[in-house]
Amino acid sequence: MMEMISTRRTIRKYKSDDVSEDLLRELLCAASRTQTMGNLQLYSVVVTRSAEMKARLSPAHFGQPMVTEAPVVLTICADFRRTTDWCLARDASPGYDNFLSFINAASDALLFTQTFCCLAESKGLGCCYLGTTVYMPDRIIDVLELPQLVMPVATITLGWPDEAPPLTDRLGVDAFVHSETYHPYTPSLIDEYYAAKEALPENQEFIRINNKQTLAQVFTDCRYTRRDNEALSATLLAALERQGFLTPQKA
């Protein structure tokens, strides 16, 4: 398993071969053994196979081609709806319409997502994790008809790989592991930890084509800008309010 993870690749191109329902259910069932808060399994998975539904989801992911080309698209949702309905049906009073409950459910959903990806890849399948899920959640909510207390947090495209892309770079362990307490990143440590990443030919080309001086400027000025982050944050907060996770607190 460790060797598989150390060589894992994001797959965006898939063969036309189907992913059987039996295999998918086997993987979903196995992934349900992942860690979960209070053994509540605060997630739901919407499986999309039809071309029509993929086409409807595509705009929420900026038209990335793997959304319509992958045999299967999985939308993993933070879900306190099911638990709330269970409580109501059992004469219990749920109090899960708040931000903490969303964080707990989102954590459950993302743990499930990672476990599922590892299991799928162990079977030879390829996955692509779409971070765009939280950029335009309202569109996904509408297309998938998600009720209150259900919020999309991750999307996985799934299929049999039709490419073998190179491994992407990663920071070394020393860059993110802190012993006992968090240790500040001095300029000299930043130089040490980021030197290899910044020296990669593909990243140097990234700098050139974006007319920037450093790789960090590509991220701050082009890829993940303050303006976009603030606008998308407002969209995300509005969606959380719509889905009932940001109810006004009583005095």
JSON list of N, CA, C and O in Angstrom, two decimals, residues 206-207 210-230:
[
{"chain": "A", "resi": 206, "resn": "PHE", "atom": "N", "xyz": [6.45, 27.61, -15.89]},
{"chain": "A", "resi": 206, "resn": "PHE", "atom": "CA", "xyz": [5.23, 28.15, -15.32]},
{"chain": "A", "resi": 206, "resn": "PHE", "atom": "C", "xyz": [5.42, 29.65, -15.00]},
{"chain": "A", "resi": 206, "resn": "PHE", "atom": "O", "xyz": [4.54, 30.48, -15.28]},
{"chain": "A", "resi": 207, "resn": "ILE", "atom": "N", "xyz": [6.56, 29.96, -14.44]},
{"chain": "A", "resi": 207, "resn": "ILE", "atom": "CA", "xyz": [6.89, 31.35, -14.12]},
{"chain": "A", "resi": 207, "resn": "ILE", "atom": "C", "xyz": [6.98, 32.18, -15.40]},
{"chain": "A", "resi": 207, "resn": "ILE", "atom": "O", "xyz": [6.43, 33.29, -15.50]},
{"chain": "A", "resi": 210, "resn": "ASN", "atom": "N", "xyz": [3.66, 32.94, -17.30]},
{"chain": "A", "resi": 210, "resn": "ASN", "atom": "CA", "xyz": [2.78, 33.85, -16.56]},
{"chain": "A", "resi": 210, "resn": "ASN", "atom": "C", "xyz": [3.41, 35.22, -16.32]},
{"chain": "A", "resi": 210, "resn": "ASN", "atom": "O", "xyz": [2.82, 36.05, -15.64]},
{"chain": "A", "resi": 211, "resn": "ASN", "atom": "N", "xyz": [4.61, 35.42, -16.90]},
{"chain": "A", "resi": 211, "resn": "ASN", "atom": "CA", "xyz": [5.31, 36.70, -16.78]},
{"chain": "A", "resi": 211, "resn": "ASN", "atom": "C", "xyz": [5.49, 37.14, -15.33]},
{"chain": "A", "resi": 211, "resn": "ASN", "atom": "O", "xyz": [5.24, 38.30, -14.96]},
{"chain": "A", "resi": 212, "resn": "LYS", "atom": "N", "xyz": [5.92, 36.19, -14.51]},
{"chain": "A", "resi": 212, "resn": "LYS", "atom": "CA", "xyz": [6.17, 36.48, -13.10]},
{"chain": "A", "resi": 212, "resn": "LYS", "atom": "C", "xyz": [7.64, 36.28, -12.78]},
{"chain": "A", "resi": 212, "resn": "LYS", "atom": "O", "xyz": [8.41, 35.74, -13.58]},
{"chain": "A", "resi": 213, "resn": "GLN", "atom": "N", "xyz": [8.03, 36.71, -11.58]},
{"chain": "A", "resi": 213, "resn": "GLN", "atom": "CA", "xyz": [9.42, 36.60, -11.16]},
{"chain": "A", "resi": 213, "resn": "GLN", "atom": "C", "xyz": [9.66, 35.37, -10.29]},
{"chain": "A", "resi": 213, "resn": "GLN", "atom": "O", "xyz": [10.78, 34.86, -10.24]},
{"chain": "A", "resi": 214, "resn": "THR", "atom": "N", "xyz": [8.62, 34.92, -9.57]},
{"chain": "A", "resi": 214, "resn": "THR", "atom": "CA", "xyz": [8.77, 33.77, -8.69]},
{"chain": "A", "resi": 214, "resn": "THR", "atom": "C", "xyz": [7.57, 32.84, -8.84]},
{"chain": "A", "resi": 214, "resn": "THR", "atom": "O", "xyz": [6.49, 33.26, -9.29]},
{"chain": "A", "resi": 215, "resn": "LEU", "atom": "N", "xyz": [7.75, 31.60, -8.42]},
{"chain": "A", "resi": 215, "resn": "LEU", "atom": "CA", "xyz": [6.64, 30.64, -8.45]},
{"chain": "A", "resi": 215, "resn": "LEU", "atom": "C", "xyz": [5.53, 31.06, -7.50]},
{"chain": "A", "resi": 215, "resn": "LEU", "atom": "O", "xyz": [4.34, 30.89, -7.81]},
{"chain": "A", "resi": 216, "resn": "ALA", "atom": "N", "xyz": [5.91, 31.60, -6.36]},
{"chain": "A", "resi": 216, "resn": "ALA", "atom": "CA", "xyz": [4.89, 32.05, -5.40]},
{"chain": "A", "resi": 216, "resn": "ALA", "atom": "C", "xyz": [3.98, 33.11, -6.02]},
{"chain": "A", "resi": 216, "resn": "ALA", "atom": "O", "xyz": [2.77, 33.13, -5.78]},
{"chain": "A", "resi": 217, "resn": "GLN", "atom": "N", "xyz": [4.54, 33.99, -6.85]},
{"chain": "A", "resi": 217, "resn": "GLN", "atom": "CA", "xyz": [3.73, 35.03, -7.50]},
{"chain": "A", "resi": 217, "resn": "GLN", "atom": "C", "xyz": [2.72, 34.42, -8.47]},
{"chain": "A", "resi": 217, "resn": "GLN", "atom": "O", "xyz": [1.63, 34.98, -8.64]},
{"chain": "A", "resi": 218, "resn": "VAL", "atom": "N", "xyz": [3.05, 33.30, -9.08]},
{"chain": "A", "resi": 218, "resn": "VAL", "atom": "CA", "xyz": [2.09, 32.63, -9.96]},
{"chain": "A", "resi": 218, "resn": "VAL", "atom": "C", "xyz": [0.85, 32.24, -9.17]},
{"chain": "A", "resi": 218, "resn": "VAL", "atom": "O", "xyz": [-0.29, 32.39, -9.63]},
{"chain": "A", "resi": 219, "resn": "PHE", "atom": "N", "xyz": [1.08, 31.75, -7.95]},
{"chain": "A", "resi": 219, "resn": "PHE", "atom": "CA", "xyz": [-0.05, 31.31, -7.13]},
{"chain": "A", "resi": 219, "resn": "PHE", "atom": "C", "xyz": [-0.83, 32.50, -6.58]},
{"chain": "A", "resi": 219, "resn": "PHE", "atom": "O", "xyz": [-2.07, 32.48, -6.59]},
{"chain": "A", "resi": 220, "resn": "THR", "atom": "N", "xyz": [-0.15, 33.54, -6.10]},
{"chain": "A", "resi": 220, "resn": "THR", "atom": "CA", "xyz": [-0.87, 34.66, -5.50]},
{"chain": "A", "resi": 220, "resn": "THR", "atom": "C", "xyz": [-1.53, 35.57, -6.52]},
{"chain": "A", "resi": 220, "resn": "THR", "atom": "O", "xyz": [-2.59, 36.14, -6.27]},
{"chain": "A", "resi": 221, "resn": "ASP", "atom": "N", "xyz": [-0.90, 35.70, -7.70]},
{"chain": "A", "resi": 221, "resn": "ASP", "atom": "CA", "xyz": [-1.38, 36.68, -8.69]},
{"chain": "A", "resi": 221, "resn": "ASP", "atom": "C", "xyz": [-2.22, 36.06, -9.80]},
{"chain": "A", "resi": 221, "resn": "ASP", "atom": "O", "xyz": [-2.97, 36.79, -10.47]},
{"chain": "A", "resi": 222, "resn": "CYS", "atom": "N", "xyz": [-2.08, 34.74, -10.02]},
{"chain": "A", "resi": 222, "resn": "CYS", "atom": "CA", "xyz": [-2.75, 34.12, -11.16]},
{"chain": "A", "resi": 222, "resn": "CYS", "atom": "C", "xyz": [-3.70, 32.98, -10.76]},
{"chain": "A", "resi": 222, "resn": "CYS", "atom": "O", "xyz": [-4.85, 32.96, -11.19]},
{"chain": "A", "resi": 223, "resn": "ARG", "atom": "N", "xyz": [-3.22, 32.05, -9.97]},
{"chain": "A", "resi": 223, "resn": "ARG", "atom": "CA", "xyz": [-3.99, 30.84, -9.72]},
{"chain": "A", "resi": 223, "resn": "ARG", "atom": "C", "xyz": [-5.01, 31.00, -8.58]},
{"chain": "A", "resi": 223, "resn": "ARG", "atom": "O", "xyz": [-6.18, 30.66, -8.74]},
{"chain": "A", "resi": 224, "resn": "TYR", "atom": "N", "xyz": [-4.56, 31.47, -7.44]},
{"chain": "A", "resi": 224, "resn": "TYR", "atom": "CA", "xyz": [-5.43, 31.58, -6.27]},
{"chain": "A", "resi": 224, "resn": "TYR", "atom": "C", "xyz": [-5.32, 32.99, -5.72]},
{"chain": "A", "resi": 224, "resn": "TYR", "atom": "O", "xyz": [-4.64, 33.24, -4.73]},
{"chain": "A", "resi": 225, "resn": "THR", "atom": "N", "xyz": [-6.00, 33.91, -6.35]},
{"chain": "A", "resi": 225, "resn": "THR", "atom": "CA", "xyz": [-5.87, 35.32, -6.00]},
{"chain": "A", "resi": 225, "resn": "THR", "atom": "C", "xyz": [-6.74, 35.68, -4.80]},
{"chain": "A", "resi": 225, "resn": "THR", "atom": "O", "xyz": [-7.72, 34.99, -4.49]},
{"chain": "A", "resi": 226, "resn": "ARG", "atom": "N", "xyz": [-6.38, 36.77, -4.14]},
{"chain": "A", "resi": 226, "resn": "ARG", "atom": "CA", "xyz": [-7.19, 37.24, -3.01]},
{"chain": "A", "resi": 226, "resn": "ARG", "atom": "C", "xyz": [-8.63, 37.52, -3.46]},
{"chain": "A", "resi": 226, "resn": "ARG", "atom": "O", "xyz": [-9.58, 37.14, -2.78]},
{"chain": "A", "resi": 227, "resn": "ARG", "atom": "N", "xyz": [-8.78, 38.19, -4.59]},
{"chain": "A", "resi": 227, "resn": "ARG", "atom": "CA", "xyz": [-10.14, 38.53, -5.05]},
{"chain": "A", "resi": 227, "resn": "ARG", "atom": "C", "xyz": [-10.98, 37.27, -5.26]},
{"chain": "A", "resi": 227, "resn": "ARG", "atom": "O", "xyz": [-12.13, 37.20, -4.82]},
{"chain": "A", "resi": 228, "resn": "ASP", "atom": "N", "xyz": [-10.40, 36.27, -5.92]},
{"chain": "A", "resi": 228, "resn": "ASP", "atom": "CA", "xyz": [-11.14, 35.03, -6.14]},
{"chain": "A", "resi": 228, "resn": "ASP", "atom": "C", "xyz": [-11.43, 34.32, -4.83]},
{"chain": "A", "resi": 228, "resn": "ASP", "atom": "O", "xyz": [-12.54, 33.80, -4.62]},
{"chain": "A", "resi": 229, "resn": "ASN", "atom": "N", "xyz": [-10.44, 34.27, -3.94]},
{"chain": "A", "resi": 229, "resn": "ASN", "atom": "CA", "xyz": [-10.64, 33.58, -2.66]},
{"chain": "A", "resi": 229, "resn": "ASN", "atom": "C", "xyz": [-11.75, 34.23, -1.86]},
{"chain": "A", "resi": 229, "resn": "ASN", "atom": "O", "xyz": [-12.58, 33.54, -1.25]},
{"chain": "A", "resi": 230, "resn": "GLU", "atom": "N", "xyz": [-11.78, 35.55, -1.84]},
{"chain": "A", "resi": 230, "resn": "GLU", "atom": "CA", "xyz": [-12.82, 36.24, -1.06]},
{"chain": "A", "resi": 230, "resn": "GLU", "atom": "C", "xyz": [-14.19, 36.06, -1.70]},
{"chain": "A", "resi": 230, "resn": "GLU", "atom": "O", "xyz": [-15.19, 35.84, -1.00]}
]
